[in-house]
Amino acid sequence: MSNVTVVGTQWGDEGKGKIVDWLSESADVVVRFQGGHNAGHTLVIDGTIYKLSLLPSGVVRGKLSIIGNGVVVDPWALLDEIDRVIEQGINITTDILKLAENATLVLPLHGYLDRVREKTYGTSKIGTTGRGIGPAYEDKVARRAIRICDLEDDVVLEYKIERLLEHHNTLLHGLNMKEIDGQDLFKKLKDVAPRILQYSDVVWLRLEEACKSGKRILFEGAQGAMLDVDHGTYPFVTSSNTIAGQVASGAGIGLGKIDYILGVCKAYTTRVGAGPFPTELNNDIGDLISTRGNEFGTVTGRRRRCGWLDIVSVRQAVKVGGINGIALTKLDVFDKFDELKVCTGYRSDGITLQYLPASMSRQANIEPIYETIKGWKENTNGLCSWSQLPVEMIKYVRYIEELIEAPIDLLSTGPKREDTIMIHNPFTKSSALNSEIIIS
């Protein structure tokens, strides 16, 4: 048995969807363990583009796909996504998709509150997607959330709605905003309940059974380490823990059953929304990276901010997240560059740092320290063998590997699944480089 966790090492959008899809062929079960429909994965399979937010990437390959209790679930968004994927020819049944009975629901009022608060923040807004993820997690922590299992019992559901609105309507009244109608919310939830409850299951038990029977489990993270609510650029973060440690509580599986943690990292850095970004390029180079990398959000469509690779934050993500190896993506974006820059340190208040400080003010004042690397000026898009790579690209890869203090396991040279070079197999932990195993 070998269970693998895939997480982002930057501000999300690292290309985890493709990597998870590529690894899912060797997996029996694919699990989402945090986040909500604010995260997005884009998969390209046989020329068809699948855009997923809540559904684990394994559904497109018919693998048992589980949404864990650490995910906050908008039932209407989930059903819309299921319908959309079914229209694309993917068969999603109750045998394929399992939804944790103790997962928290994202309600219409959560999105409403999210957007209201962002508006009141003005220039200090966090940059959320406005989909209600943060308010839903707040209700969960405050012990007033409505969960999947509550949809089964009308008495419990009415009680929980009443308790929930005692809090939220008081706040809305104070803001002179329209209050939430409890009966209307109850009706909406009862209408959606039958379709949602058919997927409800005891997820932790299913994972225990999978482990006992020797199944390979792939845990799929959303967002990235620098958006972690504890370890990211707080307060410009998401509302959940995005590092691999969240797998245990977010899926209901023991830490000892997580065998390998694969971090996904772009060859450059991007982020969506507000917040510090030390290597951001507000110039023609940033525009070129954005264009060549097609840097627009899967969920929001927002243009991503682009910059040079930030080694300092990636290395920190490796250490904090217990990452064993890295999948390096979008190398081909740099094919036409004469030279590349890499951030190897920070200056903050006259001090040189090799870590991202927690202080909001110190993060805002960071100046990157760069080293310049020679580009390769060759077309590498779609290459699937290490021996085909330009020498300067190999030097770049080895340089990154040395600085982040973690091995590079996979290289991605394009959006398609087959545009992948395996150096070490995360499931078997075996080397493929010497024998030139080419994955296609």
Protein backbone atom coordinates (compact mmCIF):
# COMPACT_ATOMS: atom_id res chain seq x y z
CA MET A 1 0.00 0.00 0.00
CA SER A 2 1.15 3.53 -0.74
CA ASN A 3 -1.09 6.55 -0.12
CA VAL A 4 -0.08 9.85 -1.70
CA THR A 5 -1.11 13.41 -0.84
CA VAL A 6 -0.86 16.19 -3.45
CA VAL A 7 -0.72 19.78 -2.18
CA GLY A 8 0.18 23.19 -3.58
CA THR A 9 3.37 24.93 -2.46
CA GLN A 10 2.50 28.46 -3.59
CA TRP A 11 -0.74 30.50 -3.71
CA GLY A 12 -2.70 27.80 -5.51
CA ASP A 13 -3.14 27.33 -9.28
CA GLU A 14 0.09 25.31 -9.46
CA GLY A 15 -1.35 22.68 -11.80
CA LYS A 16 -2.47 20.18 -9.17
CA GLY A 17 -5.44 19.04 -11.27
CA LYS A 18 -3.28 17.66 -14.03
CA ILE A 19 -0.86 16.02 -11.59
CA VAL A 20 -3.69 14.42 -9.62
CA ASP A 21 -5.27 13.18 -12.84
CA TRP A 22 -1.93 11.76 -13.97
CA LEU A 23 -1.44 9.97 -10.63
CA SER A 24 -5.06 8.82 -10.42
CA GLU A 25 -4.38 6.09 -12.96
CA SER A 26 -2.31 4.36 -10.27
CA ALA A 27 -4.83 5.12 -7.50
CA ASP A 28 -7.97 3.29 -6.44
CA VAL A 29 -9.51 6.15 -4.44
CA VAL A 30 -9.23 9.95 -4.82
CA VAL A 31 -10.15 12.19 -1.86
CA ARG A 32 -10.75 15.94 -1.39
CA PHE A 33 -10.03 16.95 2.21
CA GLN A 34 -10.41 20.76 2.50
CA GLY A 35 -11.64 23.90 0.76
CA GLY A 36 -14.85 24.38 -1.17
CA HIS A 37 -16.05 25.46 -4.60
CA ASN A 38 -13.71 28.45 -4.45
CA ALA A 39 -10.93 26.17 -5.72
CA GLY A 40 -10.73 24.86 -9.26
CA HIS A 41 -8.90 22.17 -11.20
CA THR A 42 -8.71 22.05 -14.98
CA LEU A 43 -8.16 18.66 -16.61
CA VAL A 44 -7.49 18.09 -20.31
CA ILE A 45 -8.31 14.51 -21.34
CA ASP A 46 -8.35 13.42 -24.97
CA GLY A 47 -8.87 17.04 -25.98
CA THR A 48 -11.84 17.54 -23.62
CA ILE A 49 -11.54 20.18 -20.89
CA TYR A 50 -13.07 19.38 -17.52
CA LYS A 51 -13.35 22.16 -14.95
CA LEU A 52 -13.88 20.81 -11.45
CA SER A 53 -14.35 22.65 -8.17
CA LEU A 54 -15.85 20.29 -5.60
CA LEU A 55 -15.61 16.96 -7.38
CA PRO A 56 -12.36 15.05 -6.85
CA SER A 57 -10.40 14.65 -10.09
CA GLY A 58 -10.81 10.87 -9.95
CA VAL A 59 -14.44 11.06 -11.11
CA VAL A 60 -13.41 11.60 -14.72
CA ARG A 61 -11.64 8.23 -14.67
CA GLY A 62 -14.32 6.31 -12.81
CA LYS A 63 -12.31 6.04 -9.59
CA LEU A 64 -14.00 6.01 -6.19
CA SER A 65 -14.08 9.73 -5.39
CA ILE A 66 -14.64 11.02 -1.87
CA ILE A 67 -15.47 14.50 -0.58
CA GLY A 68 -14.23 14.53 3.00
CA ASN A 69 -15.61 16.22 6.08
CA GLY A 70 -12.96 18.96 5.87
CA VAL A 71 -14.60 20.30 2.69
CA VAL A 72 -17.44 22.84 2.94
CA VAL A 73 -20.06 21.87 0.39
CA ASP A 74 -22.46 24.11 -1.49
CA PRO A 75 -25.10 21.52 -2.43
CA TRP A 76 -26.43 23.50 -5.39
CA ALA A 77 -22.93 24.10 -6.76
CA LEU A 78 -22.10 20.40 -6.34
CA LEU A 79 -25.22 19.25 -8.18
CA ASP A 80 -24.62 21.75 -10.98
CA GLU A 81 -21.07 20.43 -11.32
CA ILE A 82 -22.27 16.82 -11.36
CA ASP A 83 -24.82 17.64 -14.07
CA ARG A 84 -22.21 19.48 -16.13
CA VAL A 85 -19.72 16.61 -15.97
CA ILE A 86 -22.43 14.07 -16.81
CA GLU A 87 -23.28 16.14 -19.89
CA GLN A 88 -19.63 15.73 -20.91
CA GLY A 89 -20.07 11.96 -20.89
CA ILE A 90 -18.78 11.10 -17.41
CA ASN A 91 -20.86 8.59 -15.45
CA ILE A 92 -21.22 9.69 -11.82
CA THR A 93 -23.12 7.25 -9.62
CA THR A 94 -23.49 6.74 -5.88
CA ASP A 95 -20.92 3.95 -6.19
CA ILE A 96 -18.36 6.39 -7.59
CA LEU A 97 -19.04 9.53 -5.53
CA LYS A 98 -19.17 9.57 -1.72
CA LEU A 99 -19.88 12.65 0.39
CA ALA A 100 -19.00 12.80 4.08
CA GLU A 101 -22.16 12.86 6.18
CA ASN A 102 -20.46 15.26 8.61
CA ALA A 103 -19.37 17.81 5.99
CA THR A 104 -20.53 21.39 6.53
CA LEU A 105 -22.94 23.00 4.06
CA VAL A 106 -22.32 26.31 2.31
CA LEU A 107 -25.68 28.10 2.27
CA PRO A 108 -26.92 31.02 0.14
CA LEU A 109 -26.61 33.29 3.17
CA HIS A 110 -22.88 32.54 3.35
CA GLY A 111 -22.22 33.90 -0.13
CA TYR A 112 -24.40 36.90 0.65
CA LEU A 113 -22.43 37.62 3.84
CA ASP A 114 -19.13 37.07 2.07
CA ARG A 115 -19.91 39.65 -0.61
CA VAL A 116 -21.36 42.15 1.86
CA ARG A 117 -18.26 42.03 4.02
CA GLU A 118 -15.86 42.30 1.10
CA LYS A 119 -17.74 45.39 -0.04
CA THR A 120 -17.50 46.99 3.39
CA TYR A 121 -13.75 46.34 3.51
CA GLY A 122 -13.22 48.57 0.46
CA THR A 123 -9.52 48.82 -0.41
CA SER A 124 -8.71 46.47 2.49
CA LYS A 125 -10.70 43.56 1.07
CA ILE A 126 -9.20 40.07 1.26
CA GLY A 127 -9.94 39.18 -2.36
CA THR A 128 -12.23 36.21 -1.71
CA THR A 129 -14.25 34.59 -4.48
CA GLY A 130 -17.46 35.68 -2.71
CA ARG A 131 -18.79 32.12 -2.66
CA GLY A 132 -19.30 31.94 1.10
CA ILE A 133 -16.43 29.63 1.98
CA GLY A 134 -15.11 31.75 4.85
CA PRO A 135 -18.49 32.34 6.55
CA ALA A 136 -19.26 28.61 6.26
CA TYR A 137 -16.02 27.68 8.01
CA GLU A 138 -16.76 30.32 10.65
CA ASP A 139 -20.12 28.69 11.37
CA LYS A 140 -18.44 25.30 11.56
CA VAL A 141 -15.91 26.48 14.15
CA ALA A 142 -18.65 28.34 16.07
CA ARG A 143 -20.65 25.05 16.24
CA ARG A 144 -23.74 26.43 14.54
CA ALA A 145 -23.19 24.94 11.05
CA ILE A 146 -25.71 22.82 9.17
CA ARG A 147 -24.19 19.55 8.00
CA ILE A 148 -25.10 16.96 5.37
CA CYS A 149 -26.56 14.59 7.97
CA ASP A 150 -28.90 17.32 9.25
CA LEU A 151 -30.85 17.14 5.99
CA GLU A 152 -32.25 13.77 7.09
CA ASP A 153 -34.19 15.11 10.09
CA ASP A 154 -36.71 17.95 9.77
CA VAL A 155 -36.80 18.65 13.51
CA VAL A 156 -33.02 18.93 13.75
CA LEU A 157 -32.85 21.00 10.57
CA GLU A 158 -35.44 23.51 11.78
CA TYR A 159 -33.67 23.81 15.14
CA LYS A 160 -30.31 24.40 13.50
CA ILE A 161 -31.66 26.98 11.07
CA GLU A 162 -33.26 28.87 13.95
CA ARG A 163 -30.00 28.81 15.91
CA LEU A 164 -27.97 29.84 12.85
CA LEU A 165 -30.21 32.80 12.04
CA GLU A 166 -30.26 34.06 15.61
CA HIS A 167 -26.63 34.91 14.97
CA HIS A 168 -26.64 36.02 11.33
CA ASN A 169 -29.87 38.02 11.31
CA THR A 170 -28.69 39.99 14.31
CA LEU A 171 -25.58 40.97 12.38
CA LEU A 172 -27.52 41.76 9.21
CA HIS A 173 -29.97 43.89 11.17
CA GLY A 174 -27.05 45.87 12.59
CA LEU A 175 -25.74 46.45 9.06
CA ASN A 176 -29.19 47.53 7.84
CA MET A 177 -29.16 44.59 5.43
CA LYS A 178 -32.02 42.28 4.47
CA GLU A 179 -32.45 39.46 6.99
CA ILE A 180 -32.65 35.77 6.04
CA ASP A 181 -36.06 34.06 5.92
CA GLY A 182 -35.73 30.81 7.89
CA GLN A 183 -38.74 29.11 6.28
CA ASP A 184 -37.44 29.90 2.81
CA LEU A 185 -34.04 28.44 3.70
CA PHE A 186 -35.70 25.32 5.14
CA LYS A 187 -37.69 24.79 1.93
CA LYS A 188 -34.62 25.21 -0.27
CA LEU A 189 -32.68 22.67 1.77
CA LYS A 190 -35.52 20.16 1.77
CA ASP A 191 -35.84 20.51 -2.01
CA VAL A 192 -32.16 19.74 -2.55
CA ALA A 193 -31.88 17.08 0.19
CA PRO A 194 -32.89 13.94 -1.77
CA ARG A 195 -30.25 14.40 -4.47
CA ILE A 196 -27.51 15.27 -1.98
CA LEU A 197 -28.28 12.56 0.59
CA GLN A 198 -27.95 9.80 -2.01
CA TYR A 199 -24.19 10.46 -1.99
CA SER A 200 -23.90 10.74 1.81
CA ASP A 201 -21.71 8.13 3.48
CA VAL A 202 -19.51 7.35 6.48
CA VAL A 203 -16.32 8.44 4.74
CA TRP A 204 -13.80 7.68 7.49
CA LEU A 205 -15.06 4.09 7.53
CA ARG A 206 -14.78 3.77 3.74
CA LEU A 207 -11.16 4.96 3.95
CA GLU A 208 -10.41 2.50 6.74
CA GLU A 209 -11.80 -0.32 4.62
CA ALA A 210 -9.76 0.86 1.63
CA CYS A 211 -6.56 0.85 3.69
CA LYS A 212 -7.23 -2.61 5.09
CA SER A 213 -7.80 -4.01 1.61
CA GLY A 214 -4.55 -2.50 0.31
CA LYS A 215 -6.13 0.15 -1.91
CA ARG A 216 -4.02 3.08 -3.07
CA ILE A 217 -5.49 6.39 -1.93
CA LEU A 218 -4.72 9.75 -3.51
CA PHE A 219 -5.52 12.82 -1.40
CA GLU A 220 -6.13 15.96 -3.45
CA GLY A 221 -5.46 19.36 -1.89
CA ALA A 222 -6.96 22.68 -2.93
CA GLN A 223 -5.30 26.11 -3.00
CA GLY A 224 -1.67 26.22 -1.77
CA ALA A 225 0.54 26.48 1.32
CA MET A 226 0.80 30.27 1.19
CA LEU A 227 -3.01 30.43 1.49
CA ASP A 228 -3.07 28.25 4.61
CA VAL A 229 -5.02 29.97 7.40
CA ASP A 230 -2.15 29.40 9.85
CA HIS A 231 0.98 29.32 7.70
CA GLY A 232 0.09 31.59 4.78
CA THR A 233 0.09 35.35 4.18
CA TYR A 234 -2.56 35.97 6.85
CA PRO A 235 -5.12 37.58 6.64
CA PHE A 236 -4.91 37.27 2.84
CA VAL A 237 -5.52 33.54 2.98
CA THR A 238 -8.28 30.99 2.58
CA SER A 239 -10.32 29.78 5.56
CA SER A 240 -8.90 26.28 5.88
CA ASN A 241 -5.57 24.54 6.40
CA THR A 242 -4.17 23.73 2.98
CA ILE A 243 -1.01 21.84 3.99
CA ALA A 244 -0.87 18.03 4.10
CA GLY A 245 -1.41 17.87 7.85
CA GLN A 246 -5.08 18.65 7.18
CA VAL A 247 -5.56 15.28 5.46
CA ALA A 248 -5.96 13.41 8.74
CA SER A 249 -8.74 15.56 10.19
CA GLY A 250 -10.26 16.60 6.85
CA ALA A 251 -10.75 13.03 5.62
CA GLY A 252 -10.78 11.03 8.84
CA ILE A 253 -7.64 8.96 8.40
CA GLY A 254 -4.68 8.35 10.68
CA LEU A 255 -1.44 10.27 10.03
CA GLY A 256 0.49 7.02 9.83
CA LYS A 257 -1.47 6.02 6.73
CA ILE A 258 -0.15 8.92 4.67
CA ASP A 259 2.93 7.52 2.95
CA TYR A 260 4.11 10.26 0.59
CA ILE A 261 3.46 13.99 0.20
CA LEU A 262 3.95 15.48 -3.26
CA GLY A 263 4.09 19.27 -3.52
CA VAL A 264 3.19 20.97 -6.79
CA CYS A 265 5.14 24.07 -7.79
CA LYS A 266 5.10 26.25 -10.90
CA ALA A 267 8.39 27.25 -12.49
CA TYR A 268 7.27 30.79 -11.62
CA THR A 269 4.81 32.25 -9.09
CA THR A 270 1.21 33.43 -9.36
CA ARG A 271 -1.55 34.50 -7.02
CA VAL A 272 -5.17 35.63 -7.36
CA GLY A 273 -6.68 38.31 -5.17
CA ALA A 274 -5.13 40.72 -2.71
CA GLY A 275 -2.14 40.18 -0.45
CA PRO A 276 1.66 40.35 -0.43
CA PHE A 277 3.53 38.97 -3.44
CA PRO A 278 7.30 39.67 -3.14
CA THR A 279 8.28 38.63 -6.70
CA GLU A 280 5.31 40.14 -8.56
CA LEU A 281 6.14 41.59 -11.97
CA ASN A 282 3.98 44.56 -12.94
CA ASN A 283 5.67 44.91 -16.31
CA ASP A 284 5.98 43.37 -19.76
CA ILE A 285 7.66 40.23 -18.37
CA GLY A 286 4.75 39.62 -16.01
CA ASP A 287 2.34 40.12 -18.91
CA LEU A 288 4.32 37.68 -21.05
CA ILE A 289 4.27 35.01 -18.34
CA SER A 290 0.53 35.53 -17.92
CA THR A 291 -0.12 35.20 -21.64
CA ARG A 292 2.13 32.19 -22.24
CA GLY A 293 0.91 30.46 -19.09
CA ASN A 294 -2.78 31.25 -19.75
CA GLU A 295 -3.01 32.57 -16.20
CA PHE A 296 -6.69 33.02 -15.60
CA GLY A 297 -8.58 31.49 -12.66
CA THR A 298 -10.58 28.30 -13.28
CA VAL A 299 -13.36 29.39 -10.92
CA THR A 300 -13.37 33.19 -11.17
CA GLY A 301 -11.81 33.86 -14.57
CA ARG A 302 -9.70 36.54 -12.89
CA ARG A 303 -6.27 37.27 -14.35
CA ARG A 304 -3.59 35.95 -12.03
CA ARG A 305 -0.78 38.12 -10.80
CA CYS A 306 2.55 36.75 -12.07
CA GLY A 307 6.15 36.89 -10.90
CA TRP A 308 9.47 35.08 -10.70
CA LEU A 309 9.82 31.83 -8.76
CA ASP A 310 10.00 32.49 -5.01
CA ILE A 311 12.31 29.83 -3.60
CA VAL A 312 12.01 31.12 -0.03
CA SER A 313 8.27 30.53 0.28
CA VAL A 314 8.40 27.20 -1.58
CA ARG A 315 11.15 25.90 0.69
CA GLN A 316 9.10 26.99 3.69
CA ALA A 317 6.09 25.11 2.30
CA VAL A 318 8.28 22.01 1.92
CA LYS A 319 9.38 22.18 5.57
CA VAL A 320 6.02 23.07 7.13
CA GLY A 321 4.09 20.61 4.97
CA GLY A 322 6.44 17.65 5.30
CA ILE A 323 6.74 17.45 1.51
CA ASN A 324 8.77 14.50 0.20
CA GLY A 325 9.03 15.53 -3.44
CA ILE A 326 8.00 18.18 -5.96
CA ALA A 327 6.08 18.17 -9.24
CA LEU A 328 7.43 21.14 -11.20
CA THR A 329 4.93 22.51 -13.72
CA LYS A 330 4.77 24.96 -16.64
CA LEU A 331 8.46 24.84 -17.47
CA ASP A 332 7.62 25.36 -21.15
CA VAL A 333 6.32 28.87 -20.38
CA PHE A 334 9.97 30.00 -20.22
CA ASP A 335 10.95 28.53 -23.62
CA LYS A 336 11.53 31.97 -25.21
CA PHE A 337 13.30 33.65 -22.30
CA ASP A 338 16.96 34.66 -22.57
CA GLU A 339 17.32 34.59 -18.80
CA LEU A 340 15.28 33.82 -15.72
CA LYS A 341 15.38 35.18 -12.21
CA VAL A 342 14.87 33.24 -9.00
CA CYS A 343 14.20 34.78 -5.58
CA THR A 344 16.68 33.20 -3.15
CA GLY A 345 16.13 35.47 -0.14
CA TYR A 346 14.27 38.49 1.26
CA ARG A 347 15.24 41.85 2.66
CA SER A 348 12.89 43.26 5.27
CA ASP A 349 13.62 46.30 7.41
CA GLY A 350 17.32 46.05 6.55
CA ILE A 351 17.52 42.37 7.56
CA THR A 352 18.14 39.43 5.21
CA LEU A 353 15.64 36.61 5.72
CA GLN A 354 15.43 33.03 4.51
CA TYR A 355 11.80 32.62 5.56
CA LEU A 356 8.46 34.37 5.14
CA PRO A 357 7.77 36.37 8.32
CA ALA A 358 4.33 36.06 9.92
CA SER A 359 3.92 39.79 10.49
CA MET A 360 1.56 41.50 8.05
CA SER A 361 3.66 44.68 8.01
CA ARG A 362 6.93 42.81 7.47
CA GLN A 363 5.41 40.79 4.62
CA ALA A 364 4.30 44.02 2.96
CA ASN A 365 7.84 45.44 3.12
CA ILE A 366 9.71 42.46 1.70
CA GLU A 367 12.19 43.06 -1.11
CA PRO A 368 13.25 39.97 -3.08
CA ILE A 369 16.91 39.02 -3.55
CA TYR A 370 17.39 37.57 -7.03
CA GLU A 371 19.85 35.34 -8.81
CA THR A 372 19.84 35.20 -12.61
CA ILE A 373 19.77 31.92 -14.56
CA LYS A 374 20.44 31.45 -18.27
CA GLY A 375 17.38 30.48 -20.34
CA TRP A 376 17.22 27.60 -22.81
CA LYS A 377 15.59 29.29 -25.85
CA GLU A 378 14.25 25.97 -27.18
CA ASN A 379 10.75 24.57 -27.61
CA THR A 380 10.04 22.07 -24.83
CA ASN A 381 6.24 21.99 -24.97
CA GLY A 382 5.02 18.41 -24.89
CA LEU A 383 8.40 16.75 -24.28
CA CYS A 384 8.01 13.52 -22.30
CA SER A 385 11.57 12.29 -21.80
CA TRP A 386 14.35 13.65 -19.59
CA SER A 387 16.90 13.02 -22.37
CA GLN A 388 15.04 15.45 -24.66
CA LEU A 389 15.36 18.41 -22.29
CA PRO A 390 17.76 21.26 -23.08
CA VAL A 391 20.85 21.37 -20.89
CA GLU A 392 19.97 24.80 -19.49
CA MET A 393 16.51 23.59 -18.47
CA ILE A 394 18.06 20.64 -16.64
CA LYS A 395 20.38 23.06 -14.86
CA TYR A 396 17.37 25.16 -13.85
CA VAL A 397 15.57 22.10 -12.48
CA ARG A 398 18.62 20.91 -10.52
CA TYR A 399 19.18 24.43 -9.18
CA ILE A 400 15.62 24.61 -7.87
CA GLU A 401 15.92 21.14 -6.39
CA GLU A 402 19.03 22.16 -4.47
CA LEU A 403 17.55 25.40 -3.14
CA ILE A 404 14.18 24.05 -1.99
CA GLU A 405 15.90 21.05 -0.36
CA ALA A 406 13.54 18.52 -1.89
CA PRO A 407 13.81 16.25 -4.96
CA ILE A 408 11.92 16.94 -8.17
CA ASP A 409 9.73 13.88 -8.82
CA LEU A 410 7.75 15.03 -11.85
CA LEU A 411 8.11 17.59 -14.60
CA SER A 412 5.19 19.00 -16.56
CA THR A 413 5.88 20.45 -20.00
CA GLY A 414 2.36 21.21 -21.17
CA PRO A 415 -1.34 21.08 -20.23
CA LYS A 416 -2.05 17.60 -21.56
CA ARG A 417 -1.76 14.57 -19.33
CA GLU A 418 0.96 12.98 -21.45
CA ASP A 419 3.15 16.10 -21.25
CA THR A 420 4.73 14.65 -18.12
CA ILE A 421 8.15 13.28 -17.22
CA MET A 422 8.40 11.00 -14.21
CA ILE A 423 11.69 11.03 -12.32
CA HIS A 424 10.49 9.26 -9.17
CA ASN A 425 7.14 7.48 -8.81
CA PRO A 426 5.38 8.83 -5.67
CA PHE A 427 3.34 5.64 -5.29
CA THR A 428 6.22 3.19 -5.50
CA LYS A 429 9.01 5.61 -4.50
CA SER A 430 11.10 4.06 -7.27
CA SER A 431 13.33 5.96 -9.71
CA ALA A 432 12.30 6.04 -13.35
CA LEU A 433 15.07 8.26 -14.64
CA ASN A 434 17.88 5.78 -15.13
CA SER A 435 15.67 3.32 -16.97
CA GLU A 436 14.10 6.16 -19.01
CA ILE A 437 10.53 5.13 -18.31
CA ILE A 438 8.38 7.50 -20.34
CA ILE A 439 4.83 8.07 -19.13
CA SER A 440 2.23 8.64 -21.84
